[in-house]
Short mmCIF file of C-alpha atoms and ligand atoms in Angstrom, two decimals:
data_model
loop_
_atom_site.label_atom_id
_atom_site.label_comp_id
_atom_site.label_asym_id
_atom_site.label_seq_id
_atom_site.Cartn_x
_atom_site.Cartn_y
_atom_site.Cartn_z
CA UNK A 1 -10.31 -1.75 -19.18
CA UNK A 2 -13.76 -0.27 -18.49
CA UNK A 3 -13.97 3.04 -16.64
CA UNK A 4 -16.43 3.76 -13.83
CA UNK A 5 -17.14 7.25 -12.51
CA UNK A 6 -18.54 7.13 -8.97
CA UNK A 7 -19.79 10.42 -7.57
CA UNK A 8 -19.31 10.97 -3.83
CA UNK A 9 -16.67 8.27 -3.52
CA UNK A 10 -14.32 10.03 -1.09
CA UNK A 11 -16.08 8.24 1.78
CA UNK A 12 -19.00 6.02 2.76
CA UNK A 13 -20.81 3.78 0.28
CA UNK A 14 -19.19 5.41 -2.77
CA UNK A 15 -15.71 4.74 -1.41
CA UNK A 16 -16.53 1.08 -0.75
CA UNK A 17 -17.93 0.73 -4.27
CA UNK A 18 -14.82 2.37 -5.77
CA UNK A 19 -12.57 -0.05 -3.87
CA UNK A 20 -14.66 -3.04 -4.96
CA UNK A 21 -14.75 -2.05 -8.64
CA UNK A 22 -11.05 -1.15 -8.70
CA UNK A 23 -10.33 -4.60 -7.23
CA UNK A 24 -12.38 -6.14 -10.03
CA UNK A 25 -10.26 -4.47 -12.73
CA UNK A 26 -12.20 -1.34 -13.58
CA UNK A 27 -10.47 2.02 -13.78
CA UNK A 28 -12.29 4.18 -11.25
CA UNK A 29 -12.76 7.93 -11.30
CA UNK A 30 -13.23 8.93 -7.68
CA UNK A 31 -14.95 12.13 -6.67
CA UNK A 32 -15.76 14.52 -3.84
CA UNK A 33 -16.95 18.10 -3.49
CA UNK A 34 -13.34 19.27 -3.45
CA UNK A 35 -10.02 17.56 -3.99
CA UNK A 36 -9.08 16.28 -0.53
CA UNK A 37 -6.61 14.22 1.45
CA UNK A 38 -9.28 11.48 1.63
CA UNK A 39 -9.38 11.22 -2.16
CA UNK A 40 -5.58 11.10 -2.45
CA UNK A 41 -5.43 8.39 0.26
CA UNK A 42 -8.05 6.34 -1.55
CA UNK A 43 -6.20 6.69 -4.87
CA UNK A 44 -3.02 5.51 -3.12
CA UNK A 45 -4.77 2.47 -1.58
CA UNK A 46 -6.21 1.50 -4.97
CA UNK A 47 -2.86 1.89 -6.72
CA UNK A 48 -1.00 -0.07 -4.03
CA UNK A 49 -3.37 -2.95 -4.77
CA UNK A 50 -2.55 -2.69 -8.48
CA UNK A 51 -5.66 -0.74 -9.49
CA UNK A 52 -6.13 2.42 -11.52
CA UNK A 53 -7.77 5.54 -10.11
CA UNK A 54 -8.19 9.15 -11.12
CA UNK A 55 -9.45 12.00 -8.94
CA UNK A 56 -12.02 14.57 -9.98
CA UNK A 57 -13.86 17.13 -7.87
CA UNK A 58 -16.97 19.25 -8.23
CA UNK A 59 -19.89 20.55 -6.20
CA UNK A 60 -23.07 18.95 -7.53
CA UNK A 61 -25.22 21.60 -5.81
CA UNK A 62 -23.69 24.03 -8.29
CA UNK A 63 -25.09 23.28 -11.73
CA UNK A 64 -22.35 25.20 -13.59
CA UNK A 65 -19.72 23.07 -11.84
CA UNK A 66 -21.78 19.99 -12.62
CA UNK A 67 -22.01 20.89 -16.31
CA UNK A 68 -18.21 21.34 -16.42
CA UNK A 69 -17.78 17.98 -14.65
CA UNK A 70 -20.15 16.31 -17.12
CA UNK A 71 -17.90 17.43 -19.98
CA UNK A 72 -14.74 16.15 -18.24
CA UNK A 73 -16.15 12.69 -17.53
CA UNK A 74 -18.15 12.18 -20.69
CA UNK A 75 -16.13 9.12 -21.80
CA UNK A 76 -16.96 6.56 -19.14
CA UNK A 77 -18.55 3.12 -19.47
CA UNK A 78 -20.20 3.16 -16.06
CA UNK A 79 -21.79 6.07 -14.21
CA UNK A 80 -22.72 5.65 -10.56
CA UNK A 81 -24.70 8.60 -9.18
CA UNK A 82 -23.97 8.15 -5.49
CA UNK A 83 -23.35 11.65 -4.04
CA UNK A 84 -26.24 13.30 -2.27
CA UNK A 85 -27.04 15.76 0.46
CA UNK A 86 -29.85 15.57 2.98
CA UNK A 87 -31.18 18.23 5.30
CA UNK A 88 -33.20 17.30 8.37
CA UNK A 89 -35.63 20.23 8.61
CA UNK A 90 -39.39 20.22 9.41
CA UNK A 91 -41.20 20.81 6.10
CA UNK A 92 -42.86 24.07 7.21
CA UNK A 93 -39.41 25.57 7.76
CA UNK A 94 -37.78 24.65 4.43
CA UNK A 95 -36.46 27.58 2.43
CA UNK A 96 -36.20 27.59 -1.36
CA UNK A 97 -32.39 27.52 -0.90
CA UNK A 98 -32.70 24.27 1.14
CA UNK A 99 -34.90 22.82 -1.59
CA UNK A 100 -32.74 23.80 -4.57
CA UNK A 101 -29.49 22.63 -3.00
CA UNK A 102 -30.94 19.16 -2.42
CA UNK A 103 -32.71 19.01 -5.77
CA UNK A 104 -29.60 20.16 -7.64
CA UNK A 105 -27.31 17.64 -5.95
CA UNK A 106 -29.67 14.66 -5.76
CA UNK A 107 -31.68 14.97 -8.97
CA UNK A 108 -30.74 17.64 -11.53
CA UNK A 109 -27.00 16.87 -11.38
CA UNK A 110 -27.86 13.22 -12.12
CA UNK A 111 -29.69 14.27 -15.28
CA UNK A 112 -26.78 16.52 -16.39
CA UNK A 113 -24.21 13.78 -15.82
CA UNK A 114 -26.35 11.20 -17.64
CA UNK A 115 -26.77 13.63 -20.56
CA UNK A 116 -22.98 13.95 -20.57
CA UNK A 117 -22.13 10.23 -20.69
CA UNK A 118 -24.86 8.70 -22.86
CA UNK A 119 -23.50 9.80 -26.28
CA UNK A 120 -20.22 7.95 -25.57
CA UNK A 121 -22.04 4.89 -24.20
CA UNK A 122 -24.21 4.80 -27.33
CA UNK A 123 -21.11 5.03 -29.52
CA UNK A 124 -19.53 2.15 -27.57
CA UNK A 125 -22.76 0.13 -27.71
CA UNK A 126 -22.50 -0.57 -23.98
CA UNK A 127 -23.19 1.29 -20.77
CA UNK A 128 -24.24 1.00 -17.15
CA UNK A 129 -25.94 3.79 -15.23
CA UNK A 130 -26.74 3.26 -11.55
CA UNK A 131 -28.57 5.85 -9.50
CA UNK A 132 -28.39 5.65 -5.72
CA UNK A 133 -31.73 6.10 -4.05
CA UNK A 134 -32.84 5.49 -0.50
CA UNK A 135 -35.18 3.44 1.63
CA UNK A 136 -36.82 6.84 2.11
CA UNK A 137 -38.37 6.47 -1.34
CA UNK A 138 -40.61 3.87 0.32
CA UNK A 139 -40.53 5.19 3.91
CA UNK A 140 -40.04 8.97 3.86
CA UNK A 141 -38.72 10.55 7.04
CA UNK A 142 -41.04 13.44 8.02
CA UNK A 143 -38.12 15.87 8.44
CA UNK A 144 -36.41 14.96 5.15
CA UNK A 145 -39.22 15.72 2.73
CA UNK A 146 -37.15 17.19 -0.09
CA UNK A 147 -34.43 14.56 0.24
CA UNK A 148 -36.89 11.66 -0.04
CA UNK A 149 -38.79 13.37 -2.88
CA UNK A 150 -35.55 14.04 -4.78
CA UNK A 151 -34.63 10.35 -4.56
CA UNK A 152 -38.11 9.32 -5.75
CA UNK A 153 -37.82 11.78 -8.66
CA UNK A 154 -34.43 10.34 -9.58
CA UNK A 155 -35.87 6.81 -9.58
CA UNK A 156 -38.74 7.92 -11.80
CA UNK A 157 -36.12 9.35 -14.20
CA UNK A 158 -34.24 6.02 -14.00
CA UNK A 159 -37.42 4.15 -15.08
CA UNK A 160 -37.97 6.42 -18.07
CA UNK A 161 -34.34 6.32 -19.21
CA UNK A 162 -34.06 2.55 -18.79
CA UNK A 163 -36.76 2.20 -21.47
CA UNK A 164 -35.31 4.90 -23.71
CA UNK A 165 -31.78 3.43 -23.59
CA UNK A 166 -32.57 -0.30 -23.56
CA UNK A 167 -32.00 -0.77 -27.31
CA UNK A 168 -28.56 0.87 -26.97
CA UNK A 169 -27.37 -1.85 -24.59
CA UNK A 170 -27.27 0.66 -21.73
CA UNK A 171 -28.90 -0.55 -18.53
CA UNK A 172 -30.19 1.93 -15.96
CA UNK A 173 -30.97 0.77 -12.42
CA UNK A 174 -31.32 2.17 -8.91
CA UNK A 175 -29.76 0.88 -5.69
CA UNK A 176 -31.66 2.07 -2.62
CA UNK A 177 -29.77 1.64 0.66
CA UNK A 178 -31.41 1.48 4.04
CA UNK A 179 -29.59 2.55 7.19
CA UNK A 180 -25.87 2.24 6.45
CA UNK A 181 -23.27 3.28 9.00
CA UNK A 182 -21.43 6.22 7.37
CA UNK A 183 -20.43 9.81 8.25
CA UNK A 184 -23.98 10.82 7.33
CA UNK A 185 -25.51 9.18 10.40
CA UNK A 186 -22.53 8.45 12.62
CA UNK A 187 -23.48 11.26 14.99
CA UNK A 188 -27.15 10.28 15.28
CA UNK A 189 -26.20 6.62 15.82
CA UNK A 190 -23.71 7.52 18.55
CA UNK A 191 -26.75 8.00 20.78
CA UNK A 192 -27.15 4.48 22.20
CA UNK A 193 -30.91 4.71 22.75
CA UNK A 194 -31.50 6.05 19.24
CA UNK A 195 -29.21 3.39 17.74
CA UNK A 196 -31.19 0.64 19.51
CA UNK A 197 -34.46 2.11 18.22
CA UNK A 198 -33.11 2.26 14.66
CA UNK A 199 -31.81 -1.33 14.78
CA UNK A 200 -35.15 -2.54 16.16
CA UNK A 201 -36.96 -0.86 13.23
CA UNK A 202 -35.02 -2.96 10.69
CA UNK A 203 -36.33 -6.50 10.03
CA UNK A 204 -32.85 -8.08 10.12
CA UNK A 205 -32.24 -6.26 13.44
CA UNK A 206 -29.08 -4.31 12.58
CA UNK A 207 -27.91 -1.50 10.34
CA UNK A 208 -25.56 -2.17 7.47
CA UNK A 209 -22.06 -1.06 6.59
CA UNK A 210 -20.90 0.28 3.21
CA UNK A 211 -19.55 -3.15 2.17
CA UNK A 212 -23.08 -4.60 2.46
CA UNK A 213 -23.95 -2.48 -0.58
CA UNK A 214 -21.03 -3.28 -2.88
CA UNK A 215 -22.09 -6.70 -4.23
CA UNK A 216 -25.15 -5.36 -6.00
CA UNK A 217 -23.12 -2.59 -7.66
CA UNK A 218 -20.57 -5.14 -8.82
CA UNK A 219 -23.36 -7.26 -10.32
CA UNK A 220 -25.12 -4.32 -11.99
CA UNK A 221 -21.83 -3.21 -13.60
CA UNK A 222 -21.09 -6.68 -14.93
CA UNK A 223 -22.05 -8.41 -18.15
CA UNK A 224 -24.02 -10.89 -16.06
CA UNK A 225 -26.65 -8.21 -15.42
CA UNK A 226 -27.35 -7.43 -19.09
CA UNK A 227 -30.99 -8.52 -18.75
CA UNK A 228 -31.67 -6.35 -15.69
CA UNK A 229 -32.79 -2.80 -16.35
CA UNK A 230 -35.28 -0.33 -14.92
CA UNK A 231 -35.09 -1.95 -11.47
CA UNK A 232 -34.84 -0.44 -8.04
CA UNK A 233 -33.08 -2.75 -5.64
CA UNK A 234 -33.30 -2.11 -1.91
CA UNK A 235 -30.30 -2.99 0.25
CA UNK A 236 -31.99 -2.27 3.53
CA UNK A 237 -32.39 -5.36 5.73
CA UNK A 238 -36.05 -5.49 4.70
CA UNK A 239 -37.01 -2.03 5.96
CA UNK A 240 -38.73 -0.85 2.77
CA UNK A 241 -41.35 -3.61 2.86
CA UNK A 242 -42.03 -3.52 6.57
P1 LIG B 301 -21.57 10.12 2.91
O1 LIG B 301 -20.75 9.19 3.72
O2 LIG B 301 -22.35 11.21 3.57
O3 LIG B 301 -20.63 10.74 1.78
C1 LIG B 301 -21.14 11.69 0.92
C2 LIG B 301 -20.32 11.74 -0.34
O4 LIG B 301 -20.95 12.66 -1.24
C3 LIG B 301 -18.91 12.25 -0.09
O5 LIG B 301 -18.04 11.66 -1.02
C4 LIG B 301 -19.03 13.74 -0.35
O6 LIG B 301 -17.82 14.35 -0.76
C5 LIG B 301 -20.05 13.74 -1.50
N1 LIG B 301 -20.81 14.98 -1.53
C6 LIG B 301 -21.48 15.56 -0.51
N2 LIG B 301 -22.02 16.72 -0.92
C7 LIG B 301 -21.68 16.87 -2.23
C8 LIG B 301 -21.88 17.88 -3.19
N3 LIG B 301 -22.56 18.99 -2.92
N4 LIG B 301 -21.34 17.72 -4.42
C9 LIG B 301 -20.61 16.63 -4.71
N5 LIG B 301 -20.38 15.62 -3.85
C10 LIG B 301 -20.91 15.76 -2.61
O7 LIG B 301 -22.63 9.32 2.00
P2 LIG B 301 -23.23 7.84 2.21
O8 LIG B 301 -23.93 7.78 3.52
O9 LIG B 301 -22.23 6.83 1.84
O10 LIG B 301 -24.39 7.87 1.10
C11 LIG B 301 -24.14 7.54 -0.24
C12 LIG B 301 -25.45 7.50 -0.98
O11 LIG B 301 -26.32 6.54 -0.36
C13 LIG B 301 -26.21 8.82 -0.97
O12 LIG B 301 -26.85 9.02 -2.20
C14 LIG B 301 -27.26 8.63 0.10
O13 LIG B 301 -28.40 9.43 -0.12
C15 LIG B 301 -27.56 7.16 -0.04
N6 LIG B 301 -28.10 6.60 1.18
C16 LIG B 301 -27.33 6.49 2.30
C17 LIG B 301 -27.89 5.97 3.46
C18 LIG B 301 -27.08 5.80 4.72
O14 LIG B 301 -27.68 5.38 5.72
N7 LIG B 301 -25.82 6.09 4.74
C19 LIG B 301 -29.23 5.57 3.46
C20 LIG B 301 -29.98 5.71 2.30
C21 LIG B 301 -29.40 6.23 1.16
P3 LIG B 301 -16.81 15.09 0.30
O15 LIG B 301 -16.14 13.98 1.07
O16 LIG B 301 -15.88 15.87 -0.55
O17 LIG B 301 -17.68 15.92 1.20
#
């Protein structure tokens, strides 16, 4: 049974991916900032369906916690770097604290976790690493400058590592969601006028839900995707190319 560690899987896209992969027979390590009721509920749901799940927690803004986490989860076949934080602040007002928190969680923690898992993947002769980016890599929001830059930096790292790890049978790809209805934007989208404006800005005319993202993760984790590496795949209703 292959093991997948999915950061930020207590809710949103990560949770949907964990459910999908658990249903496909992977053992999933589910994760949030802290151990929570949400994580225990998810573990229970997975186990009731016959799956296998383990809970792990750690704040990826804190690089000491991340390094400790990297040691604990070093023996996984699949690493999905899904957790992120985003601050909506005009760029002139950003403090270094705002910058480092986002860079630590969205970029540096990804590097530390990849450094942690690659030796085991190399030993196994198989691995899958999936970073989670954003449509903002292509269409940066003016008030989320560090968030969009951190995602672009992570994708640049993904490109470099995909080449460096290709001979080890480890693929490295990026999935970049567009507007997906999760806790992250539930409040903003509760404003009917704003929600209409957002939907109208997406070529397919609607925003997605977490399950719209899960198929591509399933594919990228599978053997079927062995010839796909170094790619960034947008799941965004066409928004990135508009
Ligand atoms: P979400 O619903 O906001 O959930 C965030 C997840 O990340 C939770 O599991 C949360 O854990 C965890 N997390 C938050 N801060 C963390 C920290 N400091 N350390 C460790 N874990 C932390 O997320 P989402 O909307 O599904 O987004 C998932 C990914 O897709 C993110 O990388 C995001 O940038 C990307 N994305 C999302 C959208 C969208 O519209 N939703 C669009 C583009 C890209 P707790 O539950 O413990 O807080």
